[in-house]
């Protein structure tokens, strides 16, 4: 693999993200599915099938990829039980639990913003 140019946009962005705590945090939990997955796990352990069934629109492949990323970032703990058939549980780590009040506030803000935008659209029509 070639060396990344020092002044490439990708390298500059990476340095900025690593230097800005807010950008760093958003990169770890951002995307379409990660916050939804984390939120589903806030009440305790869930099996893969329980997670999949509780999130409409997510494919098994996408759920697997997102869970792997969250596990790699130490936000989700994966426990494999030595049973036949194998049972795998997922749960939030301690550092991920610290996010619960933050995403509750984001949820409230999202509802207010959506309502404001819908009201704004109605007024303009």
Coordinates of N, CA and C in Angstrom, one line a residue:
X1 N 0.9 -1.2 0.0 CA 0.0 0.0 0.0 C 0.9 1.2 0.0
X2 N 0.5 2.2 -0.8 CA 1.3 3.4 -0.9 C 1.2 4.3 0.3
X3 N 2.2 5.2 0.5 CA 2.2 6.1 1.6 C 1.1 7.2 1.4
X4 N 0.4 7.6 2.4 CA -0.6 8.6 2.4 C 0.1 10.0 2.3
X5 N -0.2 10.8 1.3 CA 0.4 12.1 1.2 C 0.0 13.0 2.5
X6 N 1.0 13.7 3.0 CA 0.9 14.5 4.2 C -0.2 15.6 4.0
X7 N -0.3 16.1 2.8 CA -1.3 17.2 2.6 C -2.5 16.8 1.9
X8 N -2.8 15.5 1.9 CA -4.0 15.0 1.2 C -5.2 15.4 2.1
X9 N -6.4 15.6 1.4 CA -7.6 16.0 2.2 C -8.0 14.9 3.2
X10 N -7.8 13.6 2.8 CA -8.1 12.6 3.8 C -7.3 12.6 5.0
X11 N -6.0 12.9 4.8 CA -5.0 12.9 6.0 C -5.3 14.2 6.8
X12 N -5.6 15.3 6.2 CA -5.9 16.5 6.9 C -7.2 16.3 7.8
X13 N -8.2 15.7 7.1 CA -9.5 15.4 7.8 C -9.2 14.5 9.0
X14 N -8.4 13.5 8.8 CA -8.1 12.5 9.9 C -7.5 13.2 11.1
X15 N -6.5 14.1 10.8 CA -5.8 14.9 11.8 C -6.8 15.8 12.6
X16 N -7.7 16.4 11.8 CA -8.7 17.3 12.5 C -9.6 16.5 13.4
X17 N -10.1 15.4 12.9 CA -11.0 14.5 13.7 C -10.3 14.0 14.9
X18 N -9.1 13.6 14.8 CA -8.3 13.1 16.0 C -8.1 14.3 17.0
X19 N -8.0 15.5 16.5 CA -7.7 16.6 17.4 C -8.9 17.3 18.0
X20 N -10.1 17.0 17.5 CA -11.3 17.6 17.9 C -12.2 16.6 18.6
X21 N -12.4 16.7 19.9 CA -13.1 15.7 20.7 C -14.6 15.5 20.2
X22 N -15.2 16.5 19.8 CA -16.6 16.4 19.3 C -16.7 15.7 18.0
X23 N -15.8 16.0 17.1 CA -15.8 15.3 15.8 C -15.4 13.8 16.0
X24 N -14.5 13.6 16.9 CA -14.0 12.2 17.2 C -15.2 11.4 17.7
X25 N -16.0 12.0 18.7 CA -17.1 11.3 19.2 C -18.2 11.0 18.2
X26 N -18.5 12.0 17.3 CA -19.5 11.8 16.3 C -19.1 10.7 15.3
X27 N -17.8 10.6 15.0 CA -17.4 9.6 14.1 C -17.5 8.2 14.8
X28 N -17.4 8.1 16.1 CA -17.6 6.8 16.7 C -19.0 6.3 16.8
X29 N -20.0 7.2 16.9 CA -21.4 6.8 17.0 C -22.3 7.3 15.9
X30 N -21.6 7.9 14.9 CA -22.4 8.5 13.8 C -22.8 7.4 12.8
X31 N -23.6 7.8 11.8 CA -24.1 6.9 10.8 C -25.6 6.6 11.0
X32 N -26.1 5.8 10.2 CA -27.5 5.5 10.2 C -28.0 4.6 11.3
X33 N -27.1 3.7 11.7 CA -27.6 2.6 12.6 C -27.0 2.6 14.0
X34 N -25.8 3.1 14.2 CA -25.1 2.9 15.5 C -25.9 3.4 16.7
X35 N -26.4 4.6 16.6 CA -27.2 5.1 17.8 C -28.5 4.3 18.0
X36 N -29.1 3.9 16.9 CA -30.3 3.0 17.1 C -29.9 1.7 17.8
X37 N -28.8 1.1 17.4 CA -28.3 -0.1 18.0 C -28.0 0.1 19.5
X38 N -27.3 1.2 19.7 CA -26.9 1.5 21.1 C -28.1 1.7 22.0
X39 N -29.1 2.4 21.4 CA -30.3 2.7 22.1 C -31.1 1.4 22.4
X40 N -31.1 0.5 21.5 CA -31.9 -0.8 21.8 C -31.2 -1.5 22.9
X41 N -29.9 -1.3 23.1 CA -29.2 -2.1 24.2 C -29.2 -1.4 25.5
X42 N -29.8 -0.2 25.6 CA -29.8 0.6 26.9 C -30.4 -0.2 28.0
X43 N -31.4 -1.0 27.8 CA -32.1 -1.7 28.9 C -31.5 -3.0 29.2
X44 N -30.4 -3.4 28.5 CA -29.8 -4.7 28.9 C -29.4 -5.5 27.7
X45 N -28.9 -6.7 28.0 CA -28.4 -7.6 26.9 C -29.5 -8.0 25.9
X46 N -29.1 -8.1 24.7 CA -30.0 -8.7 23.6 C -29.2 -9.6 22.8
X47 N -29.9 -10.6 22.3 CA -29.3 -11.5 21.3 C -29.4 -10.9 19.9
X48 N -28.6 -11.4 19.0 CA -28.5 -10.9 17.7 C -29.9 -10.8 17.0
X49 N -30.7 -11.9 17.1 CA -32.0 -12.0 16.5 C -33.0 -11.0 17.2
X50 N -32.8 -10.7 18.5 CA -33.7 -9.8 19.1 C -33.4 -8.4 18.6
X51 N -32.1 -8.1 18.5 CA -31.7 -6.8 17.9 C -32.2 -6.6 16.5
X52 N -32.0 -7.6 15.7 CA -32.4 -7.6 14.3 C -33.9 -7.3 14.2
X53 N -34.7 -8.0 15.0 CA -36.1 -7.9 14.9 C -36.6 -6.6 15.5
X54 N -35.9 -5.9 16.3 CA -36.3 -4.7 16.9 C -35.9 -3.4 16.1
X55 N -35.1 -3.6 15.0 CA -34.7 -2.5 14.2 C -35.2 -2.8 12.8
X56 N -36.3 -2.1 12.4 CA -36.8 -2.3 11.1 C -35.9 -1.7 10.0
X57 N -35.8 -2.4 8.9 CA -35.0 -1.9 7.8 C -33.5 -2.3 7.8
X58 N -33.0 -2.8 8.9 CA -31.6 -3.2 8.9 C -31.4 -4.6 8.4
X59 N -30.4 -4.8 7.6 CA -30.1 -6.2 7.1 C -29.2 -6.9 8.1
X60 N -29.2 -8.2 8.0 CA -28.3 -9.0 8.9 C -26.9 -8.6 8.7
X61 N -26.5 -8.4 7.5 CA -25.1 -8.0 7.1 C -24.8 -6.7 7.8
X62 N -25.6 -5.7 7.6 CA -25.4 -4.4 8.1 C -25.3 -4.4 9.7
X63 N -26.2 -5.1 10.3 CA -26.2 -5.3 11.7 C -24.9 -5.9 12.2
X64 N -24.5 -6.9 11.5 CA -23.2 -7.6 11.9 C -22.0 -6.6 11.7
X65 N -22.0 -5.8 10.6 CA -20.9 -4.9 10.4 C -20.9 -3.8 11.5
X66 N -22.1 -3.3 11.8 CA -22.2 -2.2 12.8 C -21.8 -2.7 14.2
X67 N -22.3 -3.9 14.6 CA -21.9 -4.5 15.9 C -20.4 -4.7 16.0
X68 N -19.8 -5.2 14.9 CA -18.3 -5.3 14.9 C -17.6 -4.0 15.1
X69 N -18.1 -3.0 14.5 CA -17.5 -1.6 14.6 C -17.7 -1.2 16.1
X70 N -18.9 -1.3 16.6 CA -19.1 -0.9 18.0 C -18.3 -1.7 19.0
X71 N -18.1 -3.0 18.7 CA -17.3 -3.8 19.6 C -15.8 -3.4 19.5
X72 N -15.4 -3.1 18.3 CA -14.0 -2.6 18.1 C -13.7 -1.3 18.8
X73 N -14.7 -0.5 18.9 CA -14.6 0.8 19.6 C -14.9 0.7 21.1
X74 N -15.1 -0.5 21.6 CA -15.4 -0.8 23.0 C -16.7 -0.1 23.5
X75 N -17.6 0.0 22.6 CA -18.9 0.5 23.0 C -20.0 -0.6 23.2
X76 N -19.7 -1.8 22.7 CA -20.6 -2.9 22.8 C -19.7 -4.1 23.2
X77 N -20.2 -4.9 24.2 CA -19.5 -6.1 24.6 C -20.3 -7.3 24.0
X78 N -19.5 -8.2 23.4 CA -20.1 -9.4 22.8 C -19.7 -10.6 23.6
X79 N -20.7 -11.4 24.0 CA -20.5 -12.6 24.9 C -21.0 -13.8 24.1
X80 N -20.1 -14.7 23.9 CA -20.5 -16.0 23.2 C -20.6 -17.1 24.3
X81 N -21.7 -17.7 24.4 CA -22.0 -18.8 25.4 C -21.7 -20.1 24.7
X82 N -21.0 -21.0 25.4 CA -20.7 -22.3 24.9 C -21.9 -23.2 25.0
X83 N -22.8 -23.0 24.0 CA -24.0 -23.8 23.9 C -24.2 -24.3 22.5
X84 N -25.0 -25.3 22.3 CA -25.4 -25.7 21.0 C -26.9 -25.5 20.8
X85 N -27.4 -24.7 19.9 CA -26.6 -23.8 19.1 C -26.0 -22.7 19.8
X86 N -24.9 -22.1 19.3 CA -24.3 -21.0 20.0 C -25.2 -19.8 20.3
X87 N -25.0 -19.2 21.5 CA -25.8 -18.1 21.8 C -24.9 -16.9 22.0
X88 N -25.2 -15.8 21.4 CA -24.4 -14.6 21.5 C -25.2 -13.5 22.0
X89 N -24.7 -12.8 23.1 CA -25.4 -11.6 23.6 C -24.6 -10.4 23.4
X90 N -25.3 -9.3 23.2 CA -24.6 -8.0 23.1 C -25.1 -7.1 24.2
X91 N -24.2 -6.3 24.8 CA -24.6 -5.3 25.8 C -23.7 -4.1 25.7
X92 N -24.2 -3.0 26.3 CA -23.4 -1.8 26.3 C -22.2 -1.9 27.3
X93 N -21.1 -1.3 27.0 CA -20.0 -1.2 27.9 C -20.3 0.0 28.8
X94 N -19.5 0.1 29.8 CA -19.6 1.3 30.8 C -19.5 2.6 30.1
X95 N -18.5 2.7 29.2 CA -18.3 4.0 28.5 C -19.5 4.3 27.6
X96 N -20.1 3.3 27.0 CA -21.3 3.5 26.2 C -22.5 4.0 27.0
X97 N -22.6 3.4 28.2 CA -23.7 3.8 29.1 C -23.7 5.3 29.4
X98 N -22.5 5.9 29.4 CA -22.4 7.3 29.7 C -23.1 8.1 28.6
X99 N -23.3 7.5 27.4 CA -24.0 8.3 26.3 C -25.5 8.3 26.5
X100 N -26.1 7.5 27.3 CA -27.5 7.4 27.4 C -28.2 8.8 27.6
X101 N -27.8 9.6 28.6 CA -28.4 10.9 28.8 C -28.2 11.8 27.6
X102 N -27.1 11.7 26.9 CA -26.8 12.5 25.7 C -27.7 12.2 24.6
X103 N -27.9 10.9 24.3 CA -28.8 10.6 23.2 C -30.2 10.8 23.5
X104 N -30.6 10.8 24.8 CA -32.0 11.2 25.2 C -32.2 12.7 24.9
X105 N -31.2 13.5 25.2 CA -31.3 14.9 24.8 C -31.3 15.1 23.3
X106 N -30.5 14.4 22.6 CA -30.6 14.4 21.1 C -31.9 14.0 20.6
X107 N -32.5 13.0 21.2 CA -33.9 12.6 20.8 C -34.9 13.7 21.0
X108 N -34.8 14.3 22.2 CA -35.8 15.4 22.4 C -35.5 16.6 21.5
X109 N -34.3 16.9 21.2 CA -34.0 18.0 20.3 C -34.5 17.6 18.9
X110 N -34.3 16.4 18.5 CA -34.8 15.9 17.2 C -36.3 16.1 17.0
X111 N -37.0 15.7 18.1 CA -38.5 15.9 18.0 C -38.9 17.4 17.9
X112 N -38.2 18.2 18.7 CA -38.5 19.7 18.6 C -38.2 20.2 17.3
X113 N -37.0 19.8 16.7 CA -36.6 20.4 15.4 C -37.5 19.9 14.3
X114 N -37.9 18.6 14.4 CA -38.8 18.1 13.3 C -40.1 18.8 13.4
X115 N -40.7 19.0 14.6 CA -41.9 19.7 14.7 C -41.8 21.2 14.2
X116 N -40.7 21.8 14.5 CA -40.5 23.2 14.1 C -40.4 23.2 12.5
X117 N -39.7 22.3 11.9 CA -39.6 22.3 10.5 C -40.9 22.0 9.8
X118 N -41.7 21.1 10.4 CA -43.1 20.8 9.9 C -44.0 22.0 10.0
X119 N -43.9 22.7 11.1 CA -44.7 23.9 11.2 C -44.2 25.0 10.2
X120 N -42.9 25.1 10.1 CA -42.3 26.0 9.1 C -42.8 25.7 7.7
X121 N -42.8 24.4 7.3 CA -43.3 24.0 6.0 C -44.7 24.4 5.8
X122 N -45.5 24.1 6.8 CA -47.0 24.4 6.7 C -47.2 25.9 6.5
X123 N -46.5 26.7 7.2 CA -46.6 28.2 7.1 C -46.3 28.7 5.7
X124 N -45.2 28.1 5.1 CA -44.8 28.5 3.8 C -45.7 28.1 2.7
X125 N -46.5 27.0 2.9 CA -47.4 26.5 1.8 C -48.6 27.4 1.7

